[in-house]
Every structure is written in structure tokens, then in C-alpha cells.
mmCIF file of C-alpha atoms in Angstrom:
data_model
loop_
_atom_site.group_PDB
_atom_site.id
_atom_site.type_symbol
_atom_site.label_atom_id
_atom_site.label_comp_id
_atom_site.label_asym_id
_atom_site.label_seq_id
_atom_site.Cartn_x
_atom_site.Cartn_y
_atom_site.Cartn_z
ATOM 1 C CA MET D 104 89.919 64.185 71.869
ATOM 2 C CA ALA D 105 88.308 65.682 74.948
ATOM 3 C CA THR D 106 89.328 64.147 78.251
ATOM 4 C CA THR D 107 87.357 63.725 81.469
ATOM 5 C CA HIS D 108 89.347 64.418 84.635
ATOM 6 C CA LYS D 109 87.962 63.118 87.928
ATOM 7 C CA THR D 110 88.920 64.166 91.442
ATOM 8 C CA ARG D 111 87.661 64.231 94.981
ATOM 9 C CA MET D 112 88.172 68.011 95.070
ATOM 10 C CA LEU D 113 87.958 70.265 92.031
ATOM 11 C CA ILE D 114 89.292 73.796 92.495
ATOM 12 C CA ILE D 115 88.601 76.609 90.038
ATOM 13 C CA GLY D 116 91.136 79.403 90.454
ATOM 14 C CA SER D 117 94.812 79.462 91.347
ATOM 15 C CA GLY D 118 95.406 82.474 93.581
ATOM 16 C CA PRO D 119 96.277 82.238 97.288
ATOM 17 C CA ALA D 120 92.806 80.854 98.101
ATOM 18 C CA GLY D 121 92.792 78.133 95.451
ATOM 19 C CA LEU D 122 96.375 77.040 96.059
ATOM 20 C CA SER D 123 95.933 76.966 99.846
ATOM 21 C CA ALA D 124 92.842 74.797 99.381
ATOM 22 C CA ALA D 125 94.891 72.561 97.094
ATOM 23 C CA ILE D 126 97.705 72.180 99.646
ATOM 24 C CA TYR D 127 95.316 71.172 102.417
ATOM 25 C CA GLY D 128 93.235 69.012 100.106
ATOM 26 C CA ALA D 129 96.258 67.161 98.766
ATOM 27 C CA ARG D 130 97.607 66.491 102.257
ATOM 28 C CA ALA D 131 94.193 65.028 103.129
ATOM 29 C CA GLY D 132 94.501 62.573 100.241
ATOM 30 C CA MET D 133 91.836 64.168 98.011
ATOM 31 C CA GLU D 134 94.191 64.485 95.013
ATOM 32 C CA PRO D 135 92.807 67.899 94.027
ATOM 33 C CA ILE D 136 92.774 69.324 90.541
ATOM 34 C CA VAL D 137 93.323 73.073 90.154
ATOM 35 C CA VAL D 138 92.055 74.633 86.929
ATOM 36 C CA GLN D 139 94.144 77.778 86.732
ATOM 37 C CA GLY D 140 91.980 80.049 84.596
ATOM 38 C CA LEU D 141 92.817 83.228 82.705
ATOM 39 C CA GLN D 142 95.282 84.551 85.286
ATOM 40 C CA PRO D 143 97.289 81.722 86.843
ATOM 41 C CA GLY D 144 98.401 82.827 90.276
ATOM 42 C CA GLY D 145 95.745 85.498 90.625
ATOM 43 C CA GLN D 146 96.232 89.189 91.334
ATOM 44 C CA LEU D 147 99.559 88.709 93.111
ATOM 45 C CA THR D 148 101.166 87.914 89.770
ATOM 46 C CA ILE D 149 100.707 91.562 88.790
ATOM 47 C CA THR D 150 101.940 92.828 92.170
ATOM 48 C CA THR D 151 105.565 93.719 92.743
ATOM 49 C CA ASP D 152 106.660 94.240 96.354
ATOM 50 C CA VAL D 153 104.844 92.226 99.016
ATOM 51 C CA GLU D 154 105.730 93.112 102.601
ATOM 52 C CA ASN D 155 102.690 91.942 104.566
ATOM 53 C CA TYR D 156 102.614 88.193 103.909
ATOM 54 C CA PRO D 157 103.736 86.387 107.082
ATOM 55 C CA GLY D 158 106.971 84.429 107.125
ATOM 56 C CA PHE D 159 109.281 86.701 105.143
ATOM 57 C CA ARG D 160 111.376 89.312 106.907
ATOM 58 C CA GLU D 161 112.388 90.962 103.627
ATOM 59 C CA VAL D 162 110.170 92.306 100.863
ATOM 60 C CA ILE D 163 109.223 89.561 98.407
ATOM 61 C CA GLN D 164 107.815 89.650 94.899
ATOM 62 C CA GLY D 165 104.186 88.698 94.257
ATOM 63 C CA PRO D 166 104.893 86.445 91.233
ATOM 64 C CA TRP D 167 107.609 84.605 93.171
ATOM 65 C CA LEU D 168 105.248 83.985 96.100
ATOM 66 C CA MET D 169 102.650 82.454 93.799
ATOM 67 C CA GLN D 170 105.252 80.284 92.062
ATOM 68 C CA GLU D 171 106.273 78.938 95.460
ATOM 69 C CA MET D 172 102.656 78.279 96.461
ATOM 70 C CA GLU D 173 102.042 76.415 93.222
ATOM 71 C CA ALA D 174 105.231 74.376 93.618
ATOM 72 C CA GLN D 175 104.190 73.450 97.153
ATOM 73 C CA ALA D 176 100.724 72.411 95.990
ATOM 74 C CA VAL D 177 102.205 70.221 93.250
ATOM 75 C CA HIS D 178 104.771 68.766 95.651
ATOM 76 C CA VAL D 179 102.060 67.451 97.988
ATOM 77 C CA GLY D 180 99.971 65.948 95.196
ATOM 78 C CA THR D 181 97.942 68.572 93.340
ATOM 79 C CA ARG D 182 97.349 68.356 89.601
ATOM 80 C CA MET D 183 97.613 71.769 87.942
ATOM 81 C CA MET D 184 95.615 72.215 84.733
ATOM 82 C CA TYR D 185 96.251 75.167 82.443
ATOM 83 C CA ASP D 186 92.685 75.509 81.255
ATOM 84 C CA ILE D 187 89.733 77.905 81.371
ATOM 85 C CA ILE D 188 86.305 76.848 82.629
ATOM 86 C CA THR D 189 83.406 78.020 80.468
ATOM 87 C CA SER D 190 80.419 76.349 82.165
ATOM 88 C CA VAL D 191 79.550 74.455 85.337
ATOM 89 C CA ASP D 192 76.845 72.011 86.406
ATOM 90 C CA LEU D 193 76.165 72.147 90.135
ATOM 91 C CA THR D 194 73.232 69.736 90.264
ATOM 92 C CA GLY D 195 75.460 67.058 91.801
ATOM 93 C CA PRO D 196 76.139 64.715 93.419
ATOM 94 C CA VAL D 197 79.212 65.020 91.172
ATOM 95 C CA PHE D 198 79.949 68.619 90.146
ATOM 96 C CA THR D 199 80.971 69.130 86.542
ATOM 97 C CA ALA D 200 82.965 71.891 84.846
ATOM 98 C CA THR D 201 83.554 72.153 81.108
ATOM 99 C CA SER D 202 86.550 74.020 79.709
ATOM 100 C CA ASP D 203 87.193 75.877 76.490
ATOM 101 C CA SER D 204 89.480 73.017 75.449
ATOM 102 C CA GLY D 205 86.509 70.669 75.600
ATOM 103 C CA ASP D 206 87.868 68.761 78.590
ATOM 104 C CA ILE D 207 85.453 67.936 81.391
ATOM 105 C CA TYR D 208 86.354 68.120 85.073
ATOM 106 C CA GLU D 209 84.340 66.167 87.630
ATOM 107 C CA GLY D 210 84.674 66.728 91.358
ATOM 108 C CA ASP D 211 82.997 65.140 94.356
ATOM 109 C CA THR D 212 83.447 68.586 95.906
ATOM 110 C CA LEU D 213 83.926 71.956 94.245
ATOM 111 C CA VAL D 214 85.986 74.856 95.583
ATOM 112 C CA ILE D 215 85.390 78.187 93.857
ATOM 113 C CA ALA D 216 88.400 80.484 94.113
ATOM 114 C CA THR D 217 87.991 82.591 90.985
ATOM 115 C CA GLY D 218 88.806 85.831 92.806
ATOM 116 C CA ALA D 219 87.987 89.414 91.948
ATOM 117 C CA GLN D 220 89.631 92.053 89.826
ATOM 118 C CA ALA D 221 90.155 95.674 90.759
ATOM 119 C CA GLN D 222 88.304 98.023 88.460
ATOM 120 C CA TRP D 223 90.588 100.476 86.677
ATOM 121 C CA LEU D 224 90.011 103.846 85.077
ATOM 122 C CA GLY D 225 91.364 102.760 81.704
ATOM 123 C CA VAL D 226 93.304 105.972 81.059
ATOM 124 C CA PRO D 227 96.823 106.398 79.616
ATOM 125 C CA GLY D 228 99.692 105.596 81.960
ATOM 126 C CA GLU D 229 97.581 103.613 84.403
ATOM 127 C CA GLN D 230 98.772 100.120 83.534
ATOM 128 C CA GLU D 231 102.238 101.285 82.493
ATOM 129 C CA LEU D 232 102.806 102.771 85.967
ATOM 130 C CA SER D 233 101.116 99.977 87.894
ATOM 131 C CA GLY D 234 103.521 99.027 90.656
ATOM 132 C CA LYS D 235 105.520 102.192 89.963
ATOM 133 C CA GLY D 236 103.287 104.581 91.862
ATOM 134 C CA VAL D 237 99.844 103.384 90.760
ATOM 135 C CA SER D 238 98.028 100.817 92.894
ATOM 136 C CA ALA D 239 94.548 99.522 93.619
ATOM 137 C CA CYS D 240 95.179 98.491 97.231
ATOM 138 C CA ALA D 241 96.181 100.925 99.966
ATOM 139 C CA THR D 242 96.369 98.174 102.569
ATOM 140 C CA CYS D 243 98.835 96.318 100.356
ATOM 141 C CA ASP D 244 101.022 99.204 99.221
ATOM 142 C CA GLY D 245 100.384 102.180 101.506
ATOM 143 C CA PHE D 246 103.368 101.321 103.689
ATOM 144 C CA PHE D 247 105.720 102.158 100.807
ATOM 145 C CA TYR D 248 104.514 105.777 100.804
ATOM 146 C CA ARG D 249 105.399 106.731 104.361
ATOM 147 C CA GLY D 250 105.861 110.502 104.565
ATOM 148 C CA LYS D 251 104.968 110.999 100.894
ATOM 149 C CA LYS D 252 102.109 112.642 99.005
ATOM 150 C CA VAL D 253 99.377 110.271 97.895
ATOM 151 C CA VAL D 254 96.036 110.542 96.143
ATOM 152 C CA VAL D 255 92.986 108.299 96.166
ATOM 153 C CA ILE D 256 90.584 108.252 93.221
ATOM 154 C CA GLY D 257 86.930 107.456 93.860
ATOM 155 C CA GLY D 258 83.938 108.469 95.931
ATOM 156 C CA GLY D 259 82.463 105.337 97.462
ATOM 157 C CA ASN D 260 83.135 103.416 100.655
ATOM 158 C CA THR D 261 86.295 101.845 99.237
ATOM 159 C CA ALA D 262 87.836 105.192 98.327
ATOM 160 C CA VAL D 263 87.047 106.805 101.684
ATOM 161 C CA GLU D 264 88.325 103.790 103.616
ATOM 162 C CA GLU D 265 91.542 103.784 101.561
ATOM 163 C CA ALA D 266 92.054 107.517 102.165
ATOM 164 C CA LEU D 267 91.544 107.111 105.904
ATOM 165 C CA TYR D 268 93.920 104.155 106.012
ATOM 166 C CA LEU D 269 96.620 106.067 104.155
ATOM 167 C CA THR D 270 96.695 108.739 106.863
ATOM 168 C CA ASN D 271 98.536 106.140 108.953
ATOM 169 C CA HIS D 272 101.478 106.622 106.603
ATOM 170 C CA SER D 273 101.062 110.022 104.982
ATOM 171 C CA ASP D 274 100.181 113.505 106.244
ATOM 172 C CA GLU D 275 99.130 114.594 102.722
ATOM 173 C CA VAL D 276 96.283 112.520 101.347
ATOM 174 C CA THR D 277 94.098 113.895 98.558
ATOM 175 C CA LEU D 278 90.811 112.307 97.553
ATOM 176 C CA ILE D 279 89.845 113.025 93.932
ATOM 177 C CA HIS D 280 86.208 112.586 92.957
ATOM 178 C CA ARG D 281 84.485 113.320 89.663
ATOM 179 C CA ARG D 282 81.315 114.580 91.350
ATOM 180 C CA ASP D 283 80.527 117.207 93.996
ATOM 181 C CA SER D 284 79.376 114.715 96.640
ATOM 182 C CA LEU D 285 80.497 111.320 97.865
ATOM 183 C CA ARG D 286 78.580 108.053 97.631
ATOM 184 C CA ALA D 287 80.180 106.634 100.787
ATOM 185 C CA GLU D 288 78.215 105.986 103.969
ATOM 186 C CA LYS D 289 77.665 109.068 106.111
ATOM 187 C CA ILE D 290 79.719 107.784 109.036
ATOM 188 C CA LEU D 291 82.705 107.310 106.737
ATOM 189 C CA GLN D 292 82.212 110.757 105.233
ATOM 190 C CA ASP D 293 82.132 112.288 108.703
ATOM 191 C CA ARG D 294 85.436 110.623 109.555
ATOM 192 C CA LEU D 295 86.946 111.747 106.267
ATOM 193 C CA PHE D 296 85.950 115.398 106.586
ATOM 194 C CA ALA D 297 87.111 115.481 110.202
ATOM 195 C CA ASN D 298 90.596 114.252 109.341
ATOM 196 C CA PRO D 299 93.019 117.165 108.887
ATOM 197 C CA LYS D 300 95.396 115.044 106.795
ATOM 198 C CA ILE D 301 92.848 114.603 103.990
ATOM 199 C CA ASN D 302 91.973 117.120 101.289
ATOM 200 C CA VAL D 303 89.106 116.502 98.856
ATOM 201 C CA VAL D 304 89.248 117.676 95.245
ATOM 202 C CA TRP D 305 85.755 117.791 93.749
ATOM 203 C CA ASP D 306 84.536 117.566 90.145
ATOM 204 C CA LYS D 307 87.809 116.294 88.729
ATOM 205 C CA ARG D 308 88.378 113.345 86.404
ATOM 206 C CA VAL D 309 91.784 111.726 85.898
ATOM 207 C CA GLU D 310 92.817 111.983 82.265
ATOM 208 C CA ARG D 311 96.327 110.555 82.493
ATOM 209 C CA PHE D 312 98.949 109.223 84.892
ATOM 210 C CA MET D 313 102.204 111.046 84.188
ATOM 211 C CA GLU D 314 105.636 109.470 84.389
ATOM 212 C CA GLY D 315 108.618 111.157 86.007
ATOM 213 C CA GLU D 316 112.267 111.074 85.029
ATOM 214 C CA ASP D 317 112.875 108.130 87.359
ATOM 215 C CA GLY D 318 110.266 106.027 85.553
ATOM 216 C CA GLY D 319 107.771 106.265 88.403
ATOM 217 C CA LEU D 320 104.575 108.249 88.845
ATOM 218 C CA ARG D 321 105.082 112.024 88.925
ATOM 219 C CA ALA D 322 101.636 113.577 88.606
ATOM 220 C CA LEU D 323 98.034 113.169 87.498
ATOM 221 C CA ALA D 324 96.516 115.142 84.651
ATOM 222 C CA LEU D 325 92.992 116.205 85.637
ATOM 223 C CA ILE D 326 90.033 117.739 83.867
ATOM 224 C CA ASP D 327 87.179 119.574 85.567
ATOM 225 C CA THR D 328 83.929 117.696 84.888
ATOM 226 C CA LYS D 329 81.903 120.928 84.914
ATOM 227 C CA THR D 330 84.126 123.514 83.247
ATOM 228 C CA GLY D 331 86.528 121.356 81.233
ATOM 229 C CA GLU D 332 89.500 123.146 82.787
ATOM 230 C CA GLN D 333 92.717 121.116 82.775
ATOM 231 C CA SER D 334 95.122 120.876 85.702
ATOM 232 C CA GLU D 335 97.810 118.696 87.252
ATOM 233 C CA ILE D 336 98.404 117.384 90.743
ATOM 234 C CA LEU D 337 101.857 116.242 91.827
ATOM 235 C CA THR D 338 101.948 113.006 93.790
ATOM 236 C CA ASP D 339 104.194 110.121 94.765
ATOM 237 C CA GLY D 340 101.449 107.511 94.758
ATOM 238 C CA ALA D 341 97.945 107.113 93.338
ATOM 239 C CA PHE D 342 95.385 104.580 94.530
ATOM 240 C CA VAL D 343 92.511 103.743 92.210
ATOM 241 C CA ALA D 344 89.554 102.885 94.469
ATOM 242 C CA ILE D 345 86.497 102.569 92.272
ATOM 243 C CA GLY D 346 85.578 99.043 93.347
ATOM 244 C CA HIS D 347 86.245 95.409 92.527
ATOM 245 C CA ALA D 348 84.431 92.998 90.220
ATOM 246 C CA PRO D 349 84.203 89.386 91.444
ATOM 247 C CA ALA D 350 84.702 86.699 88.800
ATOM 248 C CA THR D 351 81.313 85.047 89.284
ATOM 249 C CA GLU D 352 79.831 85.115 85.778
ATOM 250 C CA LEU D 353 80.003 81.291 85.631
ATOM 251 C CA PHE D 354 77.735 80.970 88.649
ATOM 252 C CA LYS D 355 74.943 83.428 87.866
ATOM 253 C CA GLY D 356 71.588 81.759 88.391
ATOM 254 C CA LYS D 357 73.298 78.787 90.063
ATOM 255 C CA LEU D 358 74.564 80.226 93.343
ATOM 256 C CA ALA D 359 73.286 83.041 95.532
ATOM 257 C CA MET D 360 75.122 86.364 95.205
ATOM 258 C CA ASP D 361 74.869 89.793 96.736
ATOM 259 C CA GLU D 362 73.926 92.871 94.724
ATOM 260 C CA THR D 363 77.510 93.372 93.553
ATOM 261 C CA GLY D 364 78.081 89.786 92.438
ATOM 262 C CA TYR D 365 80.011 88.334 95.378
ATOM 263 C CA LEU D 366 79.070 84.757 96.263
ATOM 264 C CA LEU D 367 77.086 84.380 99.466
ATOM 265 C CA VAL D 368 78.297 81.871 102.040
ATOM 266 C CA GLU D 369 77.209 80.733 105.465
ATOM 267 C CA PRO D 370 78.631 83.369 107.853
ATOM 268 C CA GLY D 371 82.047 82.416 109.166
ATOM 269 C CA THR D 372 82.448 79.555 106.685
ATOM 270 C CA PRO D 373 83.129 79.019 102.968
ATOM 271 C CA LYS D 374 79.940 76.949 102.586
ATOM 272 C CA THR D 375 77.536 77.960 99.823
ATOM 273 C CA ALA D 376 73.865 76.959 99.770
ATOM 274 C CA ILE D 377 74.775 73.807 97.814
ATOM 275 C CA PRO D 378 76.324 71.084 100.002
ATOM 276 C CA GLY D 379 79.768 70.187 98.690
ATOM 277 C CA VAL D 380 80.299 73.531 96.950
ATOM 278 C CA PHE D 381 82.567 76.017 98.722
ATOM 279 C CA ALA D 382 83.662 79.573 97.903
ATOM 280 C CA CYS D 383 86.862 81.131 99.213
ATOM 281 C CA GLY D 384 89.043 84.177 98.716
ATOM 282 C CA ASP D 385 88.056 87.414 97.030
ATOM 283 C CA VAL D 386 85.136 85.814 95.208
ATOM 284 C CA MET D 387 83.236 85.870 98.516
ATOM 285 C CA ASP D 388 85.155 88.506 100.491
ATOM 286 C CA HIS D 389 84.514 92.152 99.595
ATOM 287 C CA VAL D 390 85.800 93.468 102.936
ATOM 288 C CA TYR D 391 89.406 92.362 103.497
ATOM 289 C CA ARG D 392 90.682 91.273 100.067
ATOM 290 C CA GLN D 393 94.162 90.294 101.265
ATOM 291 C CA ALA D 394 96.356 87.391 100.212
ATOM 292 C CA ILE D 395 96.539 86.113 103.784
ATOM 293 C CA THR D 396 92.760 86.185 104.299
ATOM 294 C CA ALA D 397 92.246 84.494 100.931
ATOM 295 C CA ALA D 398 94.707 81.774 101.915
ATOM 296 C CA GLY D 399 92.906 81.355 105.231
ATOM 297 C CA THR D 400 89.520 80.827 103.615
ATOM 298 C CA GLY D 401 91.129 78.427 101.140
ATOM 299 C CA CYS D 402 92.300 76.346 104.087
ATOM 300 C CA MET D 403 88.781 76.472 105.545
ATOM 301 C CA ALA D 404 87.260 75.343 102.238
ATOM 302 C CA ALA D 405 89.555 72.322 102.041
ATOM 303 C CA LEU D 406 88.879 71.310 105.640
ATOM 304 C CA ASP D 407 85.131 71.632 105.129
ATOM 305 C CA ALA D 408 85.347 69.688 101.862
ATOM 306 C CA GLU D 409 87.175 66.888 103.649
ATOM 307 C CA ARG D 410 84.516 66.787 106.378
ATOM 308 C CA TYR D 411 81.735 66.853 103.793
ATOM 309 C CA LEU D 412 83.183 63.827 102.007
ATOM 310 C CA ALA D 413 83.791 61.965 105.267
ATOM 311 C CA HIS D 414 80.154 62.432 106.324
ATOM 312 C CA ARG D 415 78.892 61.474 102.865
ATOM 313 C CA ASP D 416 81.083 58.370 102.657
ATOM 314 C CA PHE D 417 80.013 57.290 106.151
ATOM 315 C CA ALA D 418 76.337 57.696 105.250
ATOM 316 C CA GLU D 419 76.772 55.702 102.038
ATOM 317 C CA ALA D 420 78.608 52.926 103.891
ATOM 318 C CA ALA D 421 75.836 52.796 106.475
ATOM 319 C CA LYS D 422 73.247 52.375 103.707
ATOM 320 C CA VAL D 423 75.168 49.479 102.209
ATOM 321 C CA GLU D 424 75.409 47.747 105.564
ATOM 322 C CA ALA D 425 71.688 48.221 106.158
#
């Protein structure tokens, strides 16, 4: 039989944003429910070494960090639900989410923390070598390639920004693009072409990520998009930078989004256009996309949800007295 679960704060998504919102919400007495979704723990569960999350002097593992966040959220009073939301009703005043199990979740406030997924090339070796030389985040993993050869794959703003960032760690950065011109903004292109540490390889498509004897990435197999000529490029690290896809399918037609699908919020806040509905983490942030920034916006969402409920409860009490 389907069950209806009620809470003061319903959270969809269980990455750093969702779990941080849960921790703050639970400590405020809102007894939050977190519906974990398809990938409990978010993108950090498929990340190995994490060296840029504050509070840990040594390198930590992404899955371990998310296990600790979840344990902390549960410890302070969060209910974790291993379920997948298939539809939402945002008409309010109570927000409703229905899951594929048939269960219904009702929240006086709703925190959307469904995140975003890096887009991959889908070629052989890519997933097998993920974390072993192949990455989708230079800011996250570039530090591990100090003094080594690295390549960036893509031609938009993300790819150019990643290539420029990697020059902080490497003197040999190669940008590989399948066309003969970049799609990035002109100011970024100017910075790229002016940087002596960056070489651009035009009209090349990655056919395969090649494993070395040590089990890590050794090289990329390329094919010329105009002539069909095959070649290889040796590298220590490869960063796939062809964009991210926010997990916002549930909210199409119900919440405002930008042209790429990221949820729009009031600048500097996690507030959406619907009072009581908040968006945090990578689902609304296409600029920073870091665990620490996601956690920060999760905190903001919980604090704003608490204030929203306090104002609403005060107004309702005033009506009763009148």
C-alpha cells in the first residue's frame, strides 16, 4: 500500500546541497525528509580523491565524505528515503511529490537539490578510466596533475575556462576541439590564444581513452573530423568539458529556468519564484559547481525555509486571534 509521508521540509536530492539543507533543517526542528533519488550522495560518490573540501588535512574519498554527511543528517533528525520522485505538484500551500514506488511526500516547504550531471563523450575507456586520469572537473582534480601533461576536450566556455585554470598546475595543456573554431566567448578565446602554455588541436574527435600499464590513462586515440586520419596524443590527464545537464526535468513548466535548464532563483538566494520552494546546489549553479558551494547554498535554503515557515505560522496565528 502506498504511504503518505509528511514533513515541514521536503528535500529532493542527497548530494552536498541536499544533505547540508537536511542538517540545518533538522537542527531547526523541521524534521526533514530527504528523497535520495537515482544517485544517492550525488556526484561525489563517483569521485575518488577529494582535496579541496575544508576540514581535512589529508586527501579524502568522495563516497566516504557523502556517507559521513548522510550519517550526520540522520543523527540530527533527518529521515532518509531511498526513493525516486516522478512528479511534483507545486501549487501549494503544501507541496507534493509522488515517487515511482507510489508513495506520496508532502512538505510545507520544498528544497530542490537534484544536482547536475557532467556530459560525457560516451566513447570506450571513458568511464573505465574515470578517476584514473579522466575527469570532468579541472577545479576538482587539476591539482593532482602538477607538472604533468593534460588535455581538455571541448570548445565552449567551460572547456576554455578549464584549460586556462589548468595552466596554474601544468605547463603543457592541450585543448582538443572537433571543429576549426571555438564557441567560447571572445574574451575567453583571447586569453586562451595568448597563453603560451596552451596548444589547440583543431578538427579532432576523441575515439578512445587508452589505458597504460599502470592502469591509468596513457593516451587518447583521435580521428580527424575532415580527413578521417587517425592519431594518438600522449597525456597524463584528460578533462571532458562539454557541459553539464541539470536534473530539472521534473520542474519543466512549473519553475522558471534558463536556456540550458538551470533553475532560476532570486540573485544571492536559493528562492525560486514560488514562495516556500527553494533550489540549491548544482541545479541552480552553472558557474562554480563545487561541493563546498553546493553545501553553502543548501544551508541557505534551510535557513530561508525556516524563516518562510516562521512568517507563515505567525501570519496564520494572527488571523486566528483576529
